[in-house]
XYZ file of C-alpha atoms in Angstrom:
576
model
C -6.318 -19.078 -12.060
C -8.936 -20.942 -10.036
C -8.448 -22.949 -6.894
C -10.540 -24.306 -4.066
C -10.565 -22.057 -1.023
C -12.100 -22.757 2.358
C -14.626 -20.090 3.261
C -14.413 -21.509 6.750
C -11.122 -23.456 6.870
C -13.015 -26.325 8.541
C -16.124 -26.387 6.372
C -17.415 -25.221 3.000
C -15.335 -24.593 -0.088
C -15.791 -21.783 -2.605
C -13.964 -20.971 -5.811
C -12.057 -17.715 -5.894
C -10.252 -16.374 -8.894
C -6.673 -15.237 -8.383
C -6.300 -11.869 -10.078
C -3.651 -12.251 -12.808
C -0.819 -9.739 -13.097
C 2.013 -9.047 -15.460
C 5.315 -10.841 -14.877
C 8.835 -10.552 -16.303
C 12.040 -12.579 -15.953
C 15.654 -11.380 -16.063
C 18.894 -13.353 -16.307
C 19.056 -16.923 -17.558
C 15.929 -17.337 -19.669
C 17.007 -19.734 -22.426
C 15.131 -22.671 -20.912
C 11.881 -20.895 -20.027
C 8.862 -22.988 -20.958
C 6.187 -20.367 -20.183
C 4.173 -18.800 -22.991
C 6.247 -15.702 -23.679
C 4.873 -12.446 -25.087
C 8.329 -11.120 -25.954
C 11.942 -11.876 -25.074
C 15.482 -10.598 -25.503
C 18.749 -12.352 -24.668
C 18.344 -11.897 -20.890
C 14.824 -10.549 -20.475
C 11.397 -12.028 -21.071
C 7.850 -10.711 -20.728
C 5.706 -13.588 -19.494
C 2.321 -11.933 -19.331
C 1.484 -8.286 -19.957
C -0.434 -7.666 -23.191
C -1.933 -4.391 -21.902
C 1.041 -3.300 -19.781
C 3.767 -3.458 -22.417
C 5.343 -0.774 -24.682
C 8.503 0.017 -26.677
C 10.226 3.390 -26.889
C 10.310 4.987 -30.394
C 13.810 3.612 -31.111
C 12.841 0.176 -29.694
C 15.795 0.411 -27.296
C 13.651 0.502 -24.134
C 10.838 -1.842 -23.131
C 8.410 -0.680 -20.434
C 6.132 -3.079 -18.534
C 3.981 -2.026 -15.607
C 0.818 -0.959 -13.880
C 0.738 2.828 -14.330
C -1.737 5.604 -13.480
C -0.552 9.185 -14.038
C -2.385 12.139 -12.542
C -0.226 14.561 -14.579
C -0.742 12.707 -17.867
C -1.816 15.842 -19.801
C 1.264 17.738 -18.636
C 3.522 14.886 -19.786
C 1.812 14.697 -23.184
C 2.472 18.412 -23.635
C 6.120 17.960 -22.647
C 6.479 15.249 -25.289
C 4.519 17.316 -27.856
C 1.927 14.571 -28.216
C -1.665 15.422 -29.131
C -3.880 14.848 -26.099
C -6.383 13.066 -28.359
C -3.828 10.466 -29.436
C -4.600 7.000 -28.094
C -1.274 6.539 -26.320
C -0.843 4.389 -23.224
C 0.893 5.441 -20.018
C 3.512 2.774 -20.743
C 4.256 4.472 -24.069
C 4.516 7.856 -22.349
C 7.117 6.526 -19.917
C 8.978 4.722 -22.717
C 9.311 8.015 -24.601
C 10.329 9.900 -21.465
C 12.944 7.256 -20.613
C 14.424 7.514 -24.097
C 14.775 11.282 -23.616
C 15.750 11.579 -19.961
C 16.629 8.052 -18.769
C 16.045 7.616 -15.017
C 15.743 11.409 -14.603
C 12.279 11.009 -16.139
C 11.086 9.589 -12.803
C 11.191 13.100 -11.335
C 8.536 14.116 -13.874
C 5.997 11.452 -12.917
C 3.128 12.062 -10.505
C 0.864 9.113 -9.922
C 0.806 5.439 -9.000
C 3.079 2.918 -10.656
C 5.119 -0.229 -10.257
C 7.070 -0.859 -13.458
C 10.201 -2.193 -15.099
C 12.291 -0.721 -17.929
C 14.536 -2.990 -19.975
C 17.498 -1.345 -21.742
C 18.166 -3.633 -24.717
C 21.449 -1.916 -25.563
C 23.027 -2.027 -22.082
C 21.202 -5.208 -20.995
C 20.121 -3.498 -17.752
C 16.758 -3.901 -16.065
C 15.340 -1.067 -13.934
C 12.674 -1.795 -11.299
C 10.703 1.296 -10.254
C 8.066 2.035 -7.596
C 6.122 5.281 -7.231
C 7.151 7.832 -4.610
C 4.501 7.098 -1.958
C 3.998 3.377 -2.581
C 0.505 3.300 -4.078
C 1.528 0.360 -6.259
C 3.642 -2.637 -5.263
C 6.524 -4.405 -6.996
C 8.189 -7.660 -5.880
C 11.245 -9.580 -7.059
C 12.967 -12.859 -6.260
C 16.477 -12.696 -4.802
C 17.961 -16.135 -5.546
C 18.801 -18.212 -8.601
C 20.115 -17.413 -12.075
C 16.697 -16.130 -13.145
C 15.068 -13.227 -11.302
C 11.303 -12.935 -11.456
C 9.466 -9.631 -11.037
C 5.726 -8.967 -10.621
C 3.344 -6.576 -8.826
C 1.627 -9.452 -6.963
C 3.220 -11.947 -4.582
C 0.832 -14.656 -5.749
C 2.227 -14.299 -9.282
C 5.681 -15.188 -7.949
C 4.423 -18.273 -6.074
C 5.902 -20.794 -8.581
C 9.353 -19.176 -8.301
C 9.838 -18.945 -4.511
C 10.627 -21.341 -1.680
C 8.324 -22.232 1.238
C 10.681 -20.657 3.799
C 9.327 -17.836 5.956
C 11.399 -14.784 6.858
C 11.226 -14.850 10.664
C 12.278 -11.174 10.958
C 9.297 -10.257 8.781
C 7.141 -12.538 10.946
C 8.309 -10.717 14.088
C 7.483 -7.357 12.502
C 4.049 -8.546 11.400
C 3.231 -9.648 14.957
C 4.238 -6.202 16.222
C 2.539 -4.079 13.550
C -0.121 -6.233 11.817
C 1.724 -5.668 8.514
C 5.217 -6.358 7.164
C 7.207 -3.090 7.010
C 10.126 -2.361 4.697
C 11.639 -4.374 1.876
C 11.161 -7.762 3.515
C 8.186 -9.980 2.756
C 7.046 -13.045 4.676
C 8.794 -15.137 2.016
C 12.517 -15.404 2.642
C 13.586 -15.108 -0.989
C 11.272 -12.308 -2.159
C 11.812 -8.593 -1.581
C 9.576 -5.592 -2.176
C 10.732 -2.399 -3.884
C 10.641 0.595 -1.574
C 8.685 3.718 -2.556
C 10.640 6.422 -4.377
C 13.427 4.076 -5.455
C 14.654 2.227 -8.517
C 16.832 -0.870 -8.625
C 19.272 -1.835 -11.373
C 19.729 -5.474 -12.311
C 22.089 -7.321 -12.505
C 24.199 -4.928 -10.339
C 21.448 -4.770 -7.642
C 22.252 -1.089 -6.983
C 19.389 0.870 -5.402
C 18.877 4.596 -6.064
C 16.458 7.075 -4.469
C 14.761 9.417 -6.937
C 12.494 10.852 -4.204
C 12.801 10.975 -0.424
C 10.461 12.227 2.265
C 12.140 15.179 4.008
C 11.223 17.752 6.615
C 11.378 21.115 4.824
C 9.630 23.792 6.895
C 10.621 27.084 5.227
C 7.986 29.638 6.310
C 7.817 29.230 10.078
C 6.440 32.729 10.605
C 3.372 32.279 8.416
C 0.032 31.890 10.260
C -2.170 28.793 10.213
C -4.539 30.475 7.749
C -1.751 30.859 5.174
C -0.962 27.146 5.256
C -4.617 26.128 5.251
C -5.309 28.227 2.148
C -2.365 26.663 0.312
C -3.510 23.206 1.381
C -7.059 23.872 0.174
C -5.819 24.979 -3.268
C -3.626 21.885 -3.526
C -6.400 19.517 -2.438
C -8.800 21.003 -4.985
C -6.188 20.543 -7.718
C -5.508 16.924 -6.738
C -9.156 15.892 -6.304
C -10.047 17.544 -9.628
C -7.342 15.483 -11.354
C -8.605 12.304 -9.705
C -12.263 12.740 -10.670
C -13.328 10.704 -13.751
C -14.558 12.768 -16.679
C -18.340 12.624 -17.095
C -18.622 9.517 -14.907
C -19.957 8.968 -11.402
C -17.398 8.640 -8.631
C -17.575 6.846 -5.285
C -16.192 7.889 -1.910
C -15.728 5.563 1.066
C -17.206 7.698 3.854
C -16.719 6.890 7.541
C -17.942 10.225 8.885
C -14.488 11.223 10.160
C -12.685 14.394 9.095
C -10.534 12.842 6.375
C -13.149 10.959 4.350
C -15.653 13.771 4.917
C -13.172 16.292 3.495
C -12.695 14.246 0.320
C -16.475 13.779 0.004
C -17.076 17.512 0.284
C -14.362 18.351 -2.252
C -15.645 15.737 -4.708
C -19.225 17.021 -4.363
C -18.038 20.607 -4.886
C -15.880 19.875 -7.938
C -17.640 17.007 -9.765
C -20.389 17.499 -12.315
C -21.467 13.846 -12.367
C -23.112 11.967 -9.456
C -21.114 11.334 -6.279
C -21.899 8.063 -4.470
C -20.864 7.602 -0.850
C -20.525 4.283 0.984
C -20.608 3.657 4.723
C -20.583 0.479 6.786
C -21.769 -0.749 10.174
C -21.698 -4.059 12.040
C -25.285 -4.488 13.183
C -27.271 -3.489 16.241
C -24.918 -5.062 18.796
C -22.164 -2.539 18.190
C -21.888 1.274 18.071
C -21.445 2.928 14.673
C -20.767 6.287 13.034
C -23.736 6.338 10.650
C -25.037 9.503 12.332
C -21.971 11.369 11.101
C -21.564 9.757 7.671
C -25.264 10.353 6.936
C -24.900 13.985 8.045
C -22.026 14.491 5.587
C -23.854 12.683 2.777
C -26.921 14.865 3.291
C -24.817 18.044 3.559
C -22.965 17.210 0.314
C -26.100 15.834 -1.417
C -24.498 12.541 -2.401
C -26.195 9.287 -3.298
C -25.568 7.480 -0.043
C -25.303 3.698 0.428
C -25.064 1.880 3.777
C -23.782 -1.683 4.066
C -24.289 -3.877 7.113
C -21.444 -6.351 7.577
C -22.297 -9.370 9.711
C -19.991 -11.437 11.884
C -20.571 -14.303 9.463
C -19.409 -12.072 6.579
C -16.247 -11.180 8.478
C -15.268 -14.804 9.055
C -16.353 -16.366 5.766
C -14.852 -13.685 3.539
C -11.498 -13.556 5.310
C -9.818 -16.270 3.150
C -10.827 -14.479 -0.049
C -9.557 -11.193 1.382
C -6.217 -12.677 2.446
C -5.753 -14.121 -1.028
C -6.064 -10.672 -2.595
C -3.455 -9.150 -0.284
C 0.255 -9.613 -0.925
C 1.770 -9.921 2.537
C -0.837 -10.505 5.260
C -2.467 -7.477 6.859
C -3.956 -8.059 10.292
C -6.151 -4.953 10.267
C -9.788 -6.056 10.813
C -10.914 -3.490 8.219
C -9.569 -5.623 5.370
C -12.760 -7.651 4.941
C -15.067 -4.595 5.192
C -12.878 -2.799 2.623
C -13.341 -5.643 0.148
C -17.085 -5.961 0.724
C -17.833 -2.246 0.441
C -15.742 -2.189 -2.740
C -17.904 -4.900 -4.283
C -21.027 -2.887 -3.464
C -19.483 0.296 -4.899
C -18.655 -1.469 -8.173
C -22.381 -1.660 -8.892
C -22.402 2.138 -9.377
C -18.868 3.359 -10.107
C -15.460 2.402 -11.490
C -13.370 4.870 -9.487
C -13.486 5.421 -5.729
C -11.781 8.011 -3.543
C -10.989 7.635 0.143
C -9.681 9.675 3.067
C -6.605 7.549 3.749
C -3.547 9.668 4.549
C -5.069 12.298 6.789
C -3.575 10.913 10.004
C -0.049 10.199 8.676
C 0.246 13.517 6.830
C -1.493 15.950 9.156
C -0.874 14.654 12.660
C -3.597 12.290 13.782
C -4.123 11.601 17.500
C -2.372 8.205 17.370
C 0.902 10.159 17.547
C 0.053 11.435 21.040
C 1.326 8.392 23.022
C 4.688 8.671 21.296
C 4.895 12.413 21.951
C 4.218 11.714 25.627
C 6.940 9.061 25.586
C 9.419 11.596 24.144
C 8.788 13.749 27.229
C 8.620 11.057 29.899
C 10.306 7.995 28.378
C 13.538 8.542 30.302
C 11.590 8.335 33.559
C 10.315 4.801 32.954
C 13.390 3.672 30.970
C 11.351 2.958 27.853
C 13.359 3.575 24.679
C 11.713 5.110 21.630
C 11.760 1.925 19.536
C 10.072 -0.107 22.259
C 7.502 2.652 22.753
C 6.871 2.866 19.013
C 6.267 -0.870 18.680
C 3.985 -0.863 21.737
C 1.994 2.037 20.238
C 0.659 -0.339 17.552
C -1.137 -2.170 20.402
C -0.548 -5.580 18.844
C 1.868 -8.295 20.060
C 5.161 -6.455 20.688
C 5.132 -7.147 24.433
C 4.001 -10.741 23.902
C 6.882 -11.860 21.662
C 8.948 -13.651 24.362
C 5.965 -15.899 25.175
C 4.266 -15.908 21.775
C 7.162 -17.060 19.600
C 8.786 -20.480 19.995
C 11.916 -20.065 22.213
C 14.427 -20.918 19.476
C 12.843 -18.423 17.076
C 12.702 -15.662 19.663
C 16.362 -16.237 20.562
C 17.381 -16.050 16.896
C 15.750 -12.617 16.630
C 17.156 -10.963 19.760
C 20.030 -9.221 17.956
C 18.161 -8.375 14.756
C 17.690 -4.627 14.237
C 14.389 -2.949 13.432
C 13.553 -1.346 10.088
C 12.184 1.637 12.061
C 15.378 2.447 13.954
C 17.032 5.001 11.634
C 13.919 7.084 10.987
C 12.928 6.985 14.655
C 16.319 8.445 15.625
C 16.680 10.952 12.772
C 17.684 14.532 13.539
C 14.320 16.168 12.745
C 11.292 17.367 14.708
C 9.878 14.462 16.719
C 6.349 14.701 15.311
C 7.741 14.773 11.773
C 9.809 11.691 12.603
C 6.615 9.868 13.548
C 4.823 11.109 10.442
C 7.732 9.979 8.269
C 7.503 6.497 9.784
C 3.742 6.390 9.258
C 3.966 7.503 5.634
C 6.972 5.329 4.674
C 5.836 2.142 6.373
C 2.238 2.065 7.543
C 1.214 4.117 4.510
C 3.085 2.142 1.860
C 3.021 -1.310 3.452
C -0.447 -1.408 4.990
C -2.834 1.372 3.991
C -2.043 1.866 0.305
C -1.374 -1.821 -0.346
C -4.758 -2.627 1.197
C -6.497 0.088 -0.867
C -4.817 -0.960 -4.105
C -5.270 -4.713 -3.816
C -8.794 -4.791 -2.432
C -10.242 -2.176 -4.782
C -8.644 -3.998 -7.735
C -10.169 -7.235 -6.448
C -13.572 -5.523 -6.556
C -12.952 -4.270 -10.107
C -12.345 -0.677 -8.988
C -9.626 1.930 -9.242
C -9.017 3.182 -5.690
C -7.441 6.625 -5.277
C -6.155 8.324 -2.112
C -5.925 12.124 -2.611
C -4.459 12.794 0.847
C -1.596 10.426 -0.013
C -0.828 12.216 -3.280
C 2.911 12.901 -3.538
C 2.340 16.670 -3.731
C 0.150 16.628 -0.611
C 2.716 14.527 1.264
C 5.504 16.911 0.229
C 3.471 19.911 1.361
C 2.652 18.269 4.697
C 6.374 18.259 5.472
C 6.532 22.037 4.852
C 3.879 22.764 7.499
C 5.138 23.609 11.012
C 4.401 20.683 13.351
C 2.329 22.835 15.726
C -0.228 23.351 12.915
C -0.646 19.596 12.586
C -0.807 18.265 16.139
C -0.650 20.569 19.134
C -1.683 19.081 22.458
C -5.115 17.499 21.994
C -5.893 19.480 18.821
C -5.129 17.262 15.839
C -5.006 18.123 12.121
C -5.628 21.843 12.731
C -4.418 22.820 9.255
C -6.712 20.321 7.509
C -9.700 21.355 9.620
C -9.126 25.001 8.712
C -8.708 24.128 5.023
C -12.161 22.517 4.751
C -14.078 24.387 7.440
C -16.320 26.167 4.914
C -17.517 22.974 3.172
C -18.270 20.705 6.136
C -20.681 20.954 9.079
C -19.112 22.207 12.333
C -20.101 18.900 13.952
C -17.663 17.065 11.676
C -14.873 19.626 12.023
C -14.919 19.612 15.818
C -15.839 16.033 16.667
C -13.073 14.020 18.348
C -11.325 11.324 16.351
C -12.800 7.890 17.067
C -11.708 5.689 14.180
C -13.619 2.841 12.575
C -13.795 0.181 15.274
C -14.389 -3.358 14.008
C -15.963 -5.482 16.795
C -13.491 -8.372 16.716
C -13.529 -8.689 20.514
C -17.251 -9.488 20.398
C -16.685 -11.656 17.347
C -14.253 -13.989 19.101
C -16.221 -14.053 22.354
C -19.617 -14.803 20.799
C -19.393 -15.912 17.162
C -15.981 -17.242 16.081
C -14.777 -19.066 19.215
C -15.263 -22.620 17.903
C -13.826 -21.933 14.438
C -10.861 -19.988 15.856
C -9.965 -22.841 18.218
C -9.958 -25.371 15.376
C -7.868 -23.041 13.263
C -5.262 -21.788 15.745
C -4.891 -24.757 18.106
C -4.569 -27.395 15.397
C -1.205 -29.148 15.776
C -0.862 -29.095 11.983
C -1.646 -25.396 11.578
C 0.724 -23.356 9.447
C 1.714 -21.130 12.385
C 2.328 -23.990 14.817
C 6.014 -24.166 13.830
C 6.527 -20.586 14.986
C 3.878 -19.772 17.607
C 3.413 -21.089 21.145
C -0.153 -22.375 21.081
C -0.513 -22.311 24.881
C -0.707 -18.520 24.872
C -3.321 -18.680 22.101
C -5.391 -21.001 24.278
C -5.340 -18.390 27.057
C -6.271 -15.619 24.645
C -9.182 -17.633 23.272
C -10.451 -18.023 26.842
C -9.843 -14.285 27.454
C -7.828 -14.968 30.598
C -6.314 -11.762 31.963
C -7.622 -9.545 29.140
C -7.594 -6.389 31.279
C -7.451 -3.939 28.378
C -9.765 -5.792 25.993
C -7.055 -6.370 23.350
C -7.171 -10.145 22.831
C -9.689 -9.898 19.996
C -7.361 -7.704 17.939
C -4.438 -10.058 18.565
C -6.496 -13.120 17.673
C -7.661 -11.505 14.424
C -4.034 -10.775 13.540
C -3.107 -14.443 14.080
C -6.191 -15.838 12.330
C -5.383 -13.575 9.353
C -1.809 -14.910 9.315
C -2.897 -18.561 9.474
C -5.456 -18.163 6.704
C -3.006 -16.152 4.579
C -0.493 -18.996 4.859
C -3.164 -21.555 3.964
C -4.410 -19.751 0.868
C -0.863 -19.107 -0.351
C -0.081 -22.802 0.081
C -3.097 -23.538 -2.101
C -1.866 -21.091 -4.753
C 1.515 -22.835 -4.845
C -0.147 -26.232 -5.341
C -2.018 -24.914 -8.349
């Protein structure tokens, strides 16, 4: 699908191709006019020539985007020759015929799929345990539409926004949980499957605290973690092909780089970014790791013009909007990587699984929150450092009032009866991991023609992280102690002991010096997409940086610009 997209919403137009995805329909399908690949009485496959398989008896139909890290193990279980040219869809179709939904406990990998039972006329929607792949479905009408991309469902949804999802986006810079910004579309949650037409949801995997060996020393856990990481990275490496690693110079991406260099026999390419001479960067550290691991290192400079002009394209490739300024850099570095490799690894998951320093403010709140009367939910939302405190002034009064009694998707996990650090990690894995980090990795690497893999978010690594005593993950100012110990022999001491800084995108400078005029035209336009929901007076103050004591207006403005452009490009998709 092609449509005209504003590179700068007020100026030039470029043509961007919407990445097609498979799509199925369930329910009343007699009057469907689409070109169908296959249909039954109440189920139709609209588009999925490479994602489509029958079970041996033809009772089950499997459609989906599937990558299995334990593929060889599953072939052995099914007594299939490993040299047979059998697809992952066919593997799952055979497993489903043998074990039905119990087969989901055998799968390790990334998948969003559906299984149609022709005999029972039941459709199963399934998402992988951690949320590396996405799956969306419509909730109204006699026909339900299912696809892994929100843009694919554009012809089958209304224009109505979900204002609860909008509130959550403004607080977090992503939409957490099953809601999407579209009122009549929901997202499958990780580790679950849904039956249609009954709409019953079942958990086949749940993230649980399970510390069993509290008396074991740090070294014992670090050795087990190292063995597991080597197993996972080895499975992820492409046979006899070069592999890429997105390398920031921090502990997490450096660890994956070192493991890939140690285990891979083909070339390892590493990719780092910076934002020009006006801003600080971490090239000193990423170059140190690249030299230490003897990788083929590539450095990309991303300009302020790149950031602004490529934002519409980036927002198109995402499902729900993501207001993280790293979205554009992620897409651009992926396009550069595609010149050398087809598979890239990254260090995403280190902070959520092993206790990154961003948990520290919440741990402090757990100790002192009662003193300043700040409840844990309020503190958690504020910890994102986005617009949680601004909502009463930012949202139109009638919208804010309508949301006052609406509960938060975070409430239950935040108040669960488990160790407080593990509560925070559970929230980060279930929501920020599945709804921001992994969605961003999946969509933007696919847009660049890559397969993006996140070893630290592997289901087995996540499970093991919940077996590690919390004090080995984050203790005082020492973060990720168990991961540091696990890789201490393959990384320079400088990397192991350097404080966490994070990849800082200079959006504050961008809005002050480069994007001011364009942002004003975009956000203060009376006909903007967000004008029905957002008080533009506060945006005017932010654009003038009035009262910006903590230097946070740039981040908030980027979040709102991303939302406006996301709404514009999705409106264009619907027109086409």
